[in-house]
XYZ file of N, CA and C in Angstrom:
591
model
N 97.806 69.871 48.611
C 98.521 68.684 47.944
C 98.421 68.107 47.082
N 99.348 67.359 45.918
C 98.501 67.338 44.794
C 98.360 65.611 44.745
N 96.911 65.317 44.076
C 96.209 64.501 44.186
C 97.704 62.795 44.032
N 98.452 63.592 42.917
C 99.032 62.002 42.487
C 100.397 62.709 42.223
N 101.155 61.936 44.162
C 102.893 62.706 43.556
C 103.534 62.245 43.084
N 105.045 62.535 43.545
C 106.245 61.252 42.283
C 105.781 59.656 43.507
N 105.618 59.737 44.282
C 105.595 58.587 45.134
C 104.012 57.596 44.130
N 103.564 58.306 44.032
C 101.768 57.698 43.416
C 102.748 56.908 41.935
N 103.536 58.043 41.442
C 104.010 57.564 39.752
C 104.962 55.853 39.704
N 105.325 56.536 41.784
C 107.056 55.115 41.392
C 105.475 53.677 41.907
N 104.079 54.583 42.498
C 103.294 53.005 42.761
C 102.927 52.047 42.049
N 102.904 53.097 40.612
C 101.977 52.409 39.459
C 101.153 52.895 39.078
N 100.505 54.551 39.760
C 99.961 55.063 38.983
C 100.074 55.318 36.989
N 99.340 55.003 36.991
C 99.371 55.346 34.825
C 97.901 56.379 34.431
N 98.360 57.061 33.841
C 97.339 57.920 33.221
C 96.764 57.525 31.752
N 95.590 57.143 31.987
C 94.643 56.045 31.485
C 93.972 57.530 30.012
N 94.188 58.393 29.930
C 93.236 59.633 29.037
C 93.989 59.219 27.772
N 93.082 59.630 27.072
C 92.701 59.630 25.538
C 93.189 60.937 24.756
N 92.416 61.815 26.145
C 92.854 63.041 24.845
C 93.699 64.050 26.130
N 94.240 64.747 24.934
C 95.178 66.198 26.286
C 93.628 66.703 26.709
N 94.176 66.972 28.245
C 93.016 67.939 28.290
C 93.247 69.539 28.204
N 94.495 69.821 27.376
C 94.462 71.681 26.911
C 93.639 71.694 24.864
N 93.837 70.705 25.031
C 93.155 70.111 23.580
C 92.269 69.995 22.427
N 92.036 68.848 24.080
C 90.907 67.813 23.962
C 90.838 66.968 22.201
N 92.668 67.126 22.130
C 92.308 66.144 20.749
C 93.141 65.039 21.423
N 92.999 63.904 20.230
C 93.810 62.601 21.205
C 95.218 62.790 21.252
N 95.379 61.754 22.159
C 96.930 61.597 22.687
C 97.402 60.696 21.734
N 97.465 59.815 21.685
C 97.716 58.549 20.589
C 97.950 59.141 18.999
N 98.687 59.521 18.537
C 98.849 59.171 17.406
C 98.568 60.920 16.138
N 99.190 61.711 17.803
C 99.326 62.872 17.520
C 99.873 63.169 16.500
N 99.557 63.991 15.555
C 100.349 64.234 14.340
C 101.172 65.076 14.960
N 100.553 66.488 15.484
C 101.557 67.861 15.390
C 102.746 67.565 16.465
N 102.890 66.909 16.970
C 103.638 66.744 18.439
C 104.077 65.233 19.159
N 104.667 65.327 20.336
C 104.523 63.773 20.804
C 104.379 63.893 21.929
N 103.624 62.971 22.675
C 102.689 62.783 23.510
C 103.734 63.210 24.564
N 103.477 63.733 25.844
C 104.691 63.727 26.918
C 104.017 63.728 28.313
N 104.900 62.170 29.298
C 104.334 61.647 30.451
C 104.968 62.765 31.955
N 104.330 63.433 32.241
C 104.857 64.688 33.220
C 105.195 63.580 34.090
N 106.438 64.067 36.129
C 106.876 63.196 36.558
C 105.553 63.052 37.477
N 104.585 63.413 37.139
C 103.413 62.986 37.874
C 102.671 61.824 37.647
N 102.958 61.520 36.066
C 102.092 60.541 35.676
C 101.363 60.842 35.048
N 100.843 62.256 34.657
C 99.836 62.420 33.876
C 99.760 62.616 32.456
N 99.793 62.616 31.943
C 100.235 62.745 29.513
C 99.490 63.565 29.058
N 100.073 64.582 28.506
C 99.792 65.515 27.296
C 100.569 66.049 26.397
N 100.132 66.392 25.628
C 101.000 67.170 23.959
C 102.054 67.981 24.417
N 103.291 67.319 24.111
C 104.355 68.349 24.340
C 104.102 70.001 24.136
N 103.122 70.150 22.542
C 103.739 71.315 21.893
C 102.342 71.901 23.496
N 101.515 71.760 23.174
C 100.326 72.198 24.053
C 100.800 72.356 25.488
N 101.849 71.342 26.263
C 102.182 72.170 27.931
C 102.689 73.607 27.658
N 104.270 73.044 26.238
C 105.400 74.310 26.014
C 104.209 75.645 26.218
N 103.210 75.035 25.471
C 102.226 76.690 24.971
C 102.011 77.096 26.123
N 101.413 75.852 26.889
C 100.833 76.947 28.708
C 101.922 77.189 29.343
N 103.120 76.529 29.511
C 103.982 77.250 30.501
C 104.973 78.479 29.599
N 104.942 78.711 28.607
C 105.058 79.796 27.951
C 104.208 80.866 28.963
N 102.404 81.083 28.632
C 102.157 81.695 29.021
C 101.608 82.255 30.388
N 103.406 81.187 31.118
C 102.527 81.375 32.730
C 104.251 82.008 33.343
N 105.104 82.446 31.972
C 106.373 82.839 32.554
C 105.815 83.741 33.392
N 106.526 84.214 34.497
C 106.784 85.262 35.527
C 106.558 86.451 34.646
N 105.685 87.806 35.461
C 106.125 88.861 34.421
C 106.271 90.313 35.437
N 106.864 90.664 35.273
C 106.754 92.149 36.165
C 105.417 93.069 36.661
N 104.519 92.774 35.639
C 103.724 93.250 35.759
C 101.742 92.884 35.776
N 102.691 91.602 36.680
C 101.276 90.954 37.309
C 101.490 90.170 38.615
N 100.962 89.772 39.608
C 101.708 88.777 40.795
C 102.424 87.147 40.536
N 102.522 87.463 40.964
C 102.990 85.339 40.777
C 102.728 84.701 40.985
N 101.751 83.458 40.778
C 100.995 82.478 40.929
C 101.653 81.373 40.674
N 102.533 81.131 40.135
C 102.689 80.105 39.261
C 101.812 79.548 39.076
N 100.733 79.125 38.663
C 99.380 78.293 38.793
C 99.397 77.848 37.120
N 99.963 78.308 36.244
C 100.424 77.646 34.630
C 101.229 76.990 34.662
N 101.953 76.696 35.969
C 103.749 75.352 35.702
C 103.243 74.607 36.725
N 101.318 74.039 36.611
C 101.264 73.499 37.260
C 100.514 72.298 36.596
N 100.493 70.305 37.089
C 100.124 70.359 35.809
C 98.847 70.444 35.675
N 98.276 70.334 35.038
C 96.275 70.415 35.034
C 95.313 69.567 35.750
N 96.288 68.480 35.924
C 94.959 67.599 36.321
C 95.151 66.683 37.881
N 96.588 67.780 38.259
C 96.386 68.137 40.030
C 97.196 68.237 40.574
N 97.690 69.665 39.764
C 98.487 70.277 40.576
C 100.090 70.492 40.945
N 100.360 69.140 40.584
C 102.141 68.853 40.717
C 102.822 69.992 39.638
N 103.987 70.406 40.124
C 104.995 70.751 39.103
C 104.930 70.644 37.795
N 104.950 71.201 37.227
C 105.405 70.673 36.042
C 107.079 70.301 35.934
N 107.197 68.980 35.433
C 108.274 67.809 35.759
C 108.773 67.433 34.120
N 109.612 67.753 33.887
C 110.079 67.163 32.644
C 111.089 67.707 31.777
N 112.306 66.157 31.610
C 113.670 66.763 31.293
C 113.061 68.254 29.557
N 112.478 67.904 28.774
C 111.520 68.229 27.514
C 111.005 69.847 27.679
N 111.377 70.550 29.117
C 110.022 71.068 29.297
C 110.389 72.323 30.515
N 112.554 71.589 30.764
C 113.478 72.545 32.117
C 113.942 74.161 31.288
N 113.684 74.828 29.674
C 113.572 75.243 29.106
C 113.065 76.610 29.311
N 112.045 75.507 29.636
C 110.672 76.720 29.907
C 110.550 77.089 32.174
N 110.608 76.411 32.349
C 110.613 75.527 34.049
C 111.570 76.442 34.735
N 112.781 76.265 34.292
C 113.677 76.881 35.193
C 113.317 77.994 35.759
N 113.327 78.686 34.618
C 113.558 80.533 36.152
C 112.149 80.450 37.311
N 110.473 79.383 36.273
C 109.380 80.045 36.730
C 110.660 78.943 38.374
N 110.645 78.435 37.973
C 111.557 76.870 38.991
C 112.692 78.236 40.070
N 112.431 78.562 39.864
C 113.919 79.116 40.478
C 113.238 79.847 41.119
N 112.352 80.804 40.953
C 111.703 81.897 41.426
C 110.737 81.634 42.465
N 110.086 80.033 42.288
C 109.047 79.881 43.000
C 109.948 79.441 44.130
N 111.283 78.908 43.970
C 111.701 78.479 45.058
C 112.079 79.748 46.259
N 112.435 80.866 45.622
C 112.869 82.162 46.426
C 111.779 82.664 47.391
N 109.724 82.155 45.945
C 109.013 83.036 47.120
C 108.865 81.835 48.294
N 109.538 80.796 48.025
C 108.558 79.628 49.100
C 109.637 79.665 50.487
N 111.026 80.355 50.097
C 111.930 80.915 51.573
C 110.895 82.586 51.988
N 111.142 83.782 50.764
C 109.717 84.422 51.117
C 108.840 84.157 52.070
N 107.827 83.043 51.666
C 106.300 82.699 52.519
C 107.316 82.463 53.590
N 108.156 81.844 54.652
C 108.576 81.488 55.485
C 108.860 82.218 56.163
N 109.633 83.227 55.488
C 110.274 84.021 56.268
C 108.737 85.249 56.831
N 108.119 85.290 56.089
C 106.500 85.894 56.150
C 106.062 85.648 57.656
N 105.721 83.837 57.334
C 105.041 83.121 58.546
C 106.051 82.898 59.688
N 107.059 83.257 59.576
C 108.331 83.558 60.974
C 107.414 84.873 61.570
N 107.355 85.594 60.666
C 106.600 86.844 61.525
C 105.477 87.339 61.402
N 104.253 86.017 61.007
C 103.273 85.934 61.124
C 103.093 85.212 62.493
N 103.329 83.735 62.064
C 102.639 82.791 63.001
C 104.268 82.111 63.630
N 104.943 82.793 64.436
C 106.699 82.022 64.588
C 106.516 80.787 65.527
N 105.343 80.770 66.564
C 105.089 79.256 67.103
C 104.693 77.853 66.323
N 103.494 78.335 65.530
C 103.515 77.439 64.300
C 104.760 77.166 63.486
N 105.909 78.024 63.176
C 106.568 77.191 62.344
C 107.905 76.942 62.906
N 107.818 77.499 63.951
C 108.975 77.228 64.674
C 108.851 75.738 65.257
N 107.918 75.065 65.707
C 107.978 73.751 66.058
C 106.736 72.600 64.558
N 107.590 73.384 63.835
C 106.808 72.722 62.382
C 107.396 71.138 61.717
N 107.340 70.671 61.747
C 108.125 69.152 61.214
C 107.936 69.416 59.643
N 108.805 68.980 58.711
C 108.476 69.462 57.062
C 107.600 68.993 56.681
N 106.241 68.251 56.668
C 105.225 68.180 56.284
C 104.441 69.277 56.928
N 104.483 70.081 57.873
C 103.962 70.593 58.514
C 103.679 72.157 57.693
N 105.643 71.646 57.814
C 106.481 73.196 56.876
C 105.512 73.553 55.454
N 105.701 71.763 55.145
C 104.966 72.316 53.448
C 104.100 72.677 53.304
N 102.931 72.320 53.995
C 101.488 73.006 54.183
C 101.500 74.239 54.600
N 102.364 74.490 55.676
C 102.213 75.872 55.481
C 103.179 76.837 54.555
N 104.155 76.395 53.749
C 104.024 77.097 52.284
C 103.187 77.340 51.189
N 102.039 76.194 51.392
C 101.593 76.211 50.243
C 99.443 76.851 50.681
N 99.518 77.148 52.075
C 98.689 78.098 52.625
C 99.029 79.370 52.655
N 100.659 79.713 52.361
C 100.879 80.969 52.632
C 100.695 81.463 50.480
N 100.852 80.625 49.977
C 101.093 80.657 48.165
C 99.681 80.675 48.296
N 98.774 80.370 48.842
C 97.263 81.380 48.842
C 96.861 82.346 49.388
N 97.769 82.718 50.125
C 97.139 84.210 51.528
C 97.836 85.369 51.213
N 99.506 84.767 50.432
C 100.588 86.194 50.613
C 100.138 86.632 48.784
N 100.592 87.348 48.630
C 101.065 88.025 47.385
C 102.835 88.395 47.176
N 103.168 87.947 45.740
C 104.205 88.112 45.990
C 104.339 88.447 44.382
N 105.687 90.055 43.890
C 105.612 90.383 42.814
C 107.389 90.361 42.683
N 107.176 90.737 41.041
C 108.594 90.293 40.936
C 108.683 92.203 40.628
N 110.439 92.760 40.883
C 110.928 93.786 40.987
C 110.712 94.769 40.045
N 110.368 95.554 39.613
C 110.779 96.266 38.559
C 112.196 96.697 38.427
N 112.991 96.802 39.227
C 114.109 97.079 39.782
C 115.085 96.535 39.440
N 115.228 95.388 40.472
C 116.077 94.502 40.615
C 115.378 93.251 40.050
N 114.546 92.835 39.580
C 113.811 91.904 38.786
C 113.560 90.494 40.040
N 113.292 91.079 41.442
C 113.711 89.597 42.189
C 112.007 89.817 42.765
N 112.489 88.674 43.157
C 110.508 88.313 43.942
C 110.679 89.314 45.359
N 109.630 89.803 45.698
C 109.551 90.590 46.921
C 107.527 89.899 47.398
N 107.637 89.914 49.205
C 106.232 89.842 49.371
C 105.226 91.281 48.915
N 104.515 91.029 48.827
C 103.331 92.663 48.766
C 101.908 93.017 49.839
N 102.474 91.615 50.644
C 101.162 91.893 51.140
C 100.030 90.671 51.047
N 98.978 90.358 50.987
C 98.013 89.568 51.401
C 97.225 89.880 49.669
N 97.284 88.605 49.655
C 96.567 88.384 48.208
C 94.560 89.013 48.153
N 93.914 89.015 49.565
C 93.178 89.684 49.629
C 93.685 90.433 49.291
N 94.642 92.217 50.258
C 94.378 92.941 48.755
C 95.331 93.360 48.197
N 95.573 92.963 47.071
C 96.460 92.229 45.899
C 95.799 92.767 44.814
N 94.289 91.335 45.901
C 93.355 91.053 44.325
C 92.089 92.436 44.282
N 91.994 92.839 45.443
C 91.172 94.038 45.288
C 91.910 95.330 44.597
N 93.393 95.221 44.424
C 94.419 96.406 44.667
C 94.931 96.362 43.002
N 95.085 95.403 42.306
C 95.402 94.571 41.617
C 96.182 95.237 40.369
N 94.596 96.627 40.325
C 94.466 97.555 38.533
C 95.770 98.935 39.149
N 95.314 98.624 40.213
C 96.476 99.991 40.353
C 97.779 100.700 40.153
N 98.514 99.818 40.028
C 99.781 99.617 39.557
C 100.483 99.366 38.678
N 100.400 100.153 37.423
C 99.717 99.748 35.594
C 101.158 99.090 34.642
N 102.315 99.574 35.488
C 103.792 99.589 34.957
C 104.881 98.860 35.719
N 105.670 98.195 34.889
C 106.449 97.501 36.129
C 107.609 97.918 36.542
N 107.110 99.341 35.933
C 108.639 100.965 36.837
C 107.544 100.616 38.489
N 106.604 100.690 38.602
C 105.580 100.869 39.939
C 105.441 100.204 40.875
N 105.916 98.772 40.236
C 105.836 97.727 41.524
C 107.434 97.506 41.786
N 107.658 98.103 42.979
C 109.441 98.003 43.233
C 109.262 97.220 44.647
N 110.559 96.154 44.692
C 110.494 95.411 46.593
C 111.157 97.109 47.204
N 110.980 97.035 48.522
C 111.491 97.697 49.232
C 113.041 98.114 49.231
N 113.658 97.175 48.750
C 114.819 97.872 48.272
C 114.806 99.160 47.598
N 114.228 98.743 46.513
C 114.419 99.532 45.392
C 113.865 101.104 45.423
N 112.267 100.773 46.271
C 111.286 102.082 46.349
C 111.229 103.024 47.512
N 111.825 104.148 46.731
C 111.952 105.462 47.701
C 110.776 105.472 48.511
N 109.763 105.083 48.289
C 108.859 105.441 49.698
C 109.063 104.606 50.459
N 109.547 103.346 50.323
C 109.688 103.093 51.742
C 110.855 103.531 52.557
N 111.774 103.465 51.895
C 112.879 104.297 52.607
C 112.113 106.138 53.252
N 111.090 106.429 52.788
C 110.487 108.114 53.193
C 109.963 108.165 54.683
N 108.843 106.495 54.567
C 108.057 105.863 55.219
C 109.526 105.488 57.176
N 110.488 104.398 56.430
C 111.013 103.996 57.632
C 111.440 104.516 58.357
N 112.063 105.109 58.947
C 112.305 105.599 60.279
C 113.744 104.927 60.303
N 114.234 104.242 60.365
C 115.665 102.829 60.736
C 115.451 102.430 59.458
N 115.435 102.499 57.990
C 115.680 101.747 57.000
C 116.817 100.591 57.094
N 117.770 101.175 57.392
C 119.388 100.018 57.942
C 118.273 98.371 58.393
N 117.974 98.831 59.489
C 118.005 97.768 60.196
C 116.769 97.312 59.887
N 115.523 98.190 59.153
C 114.006 97.175 58.945
C 114.214 96.779 57.180
N 114.954 96.898 56.813
C 114.821 97.144 55.550
C 113.870 95.274 54.684
N 114.380 94.947 55.324
C 113.826 93.334 55.180
C 112.752 93.052 55.894
N 112.151 93.972 56.663
C 110.611 93.417 56.716
C 109.726 94.812 55.738
N 109.900 95.784 55.410
C 109.491 96.350 54.414
C 108.731 95.967 54.189
N 106.763 96.329 53.704
C 106.181 95.362 53.205
C 105.864 96.817 52.359
N 105.853 96.712 51.033
C 105.504 97.336 49.815
C 104.059 98.119 49.716
N 103.131 97.275 50.479
C 101.687 97.550 50.435
C 100.757 97.587 51.811
N 101.028 97.173 52.354
C 99.048 96.592 53.720
C 100.386 97.342 54.843
N 101.205 97.386 55.282
C 101.842 97.698 56.401
C 103.342 98.269 56.080
N 103.815 99.190 57.231
C 105.173 99.191 57.182
C 105.554 99.676 58.324
N 106.805 99.828 58.402
C 107.515 98.997 59.868
C 107.313 100.320 61.089
N 107.445 101.244 60.301
C 107.199 102.684 61.451
C 106.123 103.107 61.607
N 104.835 103.765 61.006
C 104.064 103.633 60.498
C 102.323 102.974 61.083
């Protein structure tokens, strides 16, 4: 959970930092651009945040992690109208990944998900972001579940091109392994396990 949430911002939280935590240059009197205050209340140079978000854009060649889309001080997702052109795609993908996390948690820990209130679901999704690995499909550009993060960390370099990272719907391998592809398609897992073997 973020150290400073939107409710903190509304309760009077004020970031008293005098330097941008990205470039370490003074925030006030910035000559290269303006200072921006995120919804969480933390202040940064606009050009520094834009560069951070540009570098954090999702790629088919690496895991979807969304770390660079968060405030470096409190881990809240960057939220400001001047950044929408850089956060719109990642916000949409993050929402879809969160849905996939809930789907996977429903398979792995159904009792916990079934009885969870909104706060508990948020905690489970946050845990799922650390526990599971997600990728962008090289075929259809959709996010898909790629196994556990531990497994992904061990084999991260195995697939080197975007064309090799395919969701179960686009992968011929999942169709070859699965004996009931029409019924099992939503449950295919690219790397760690398959529904029929």
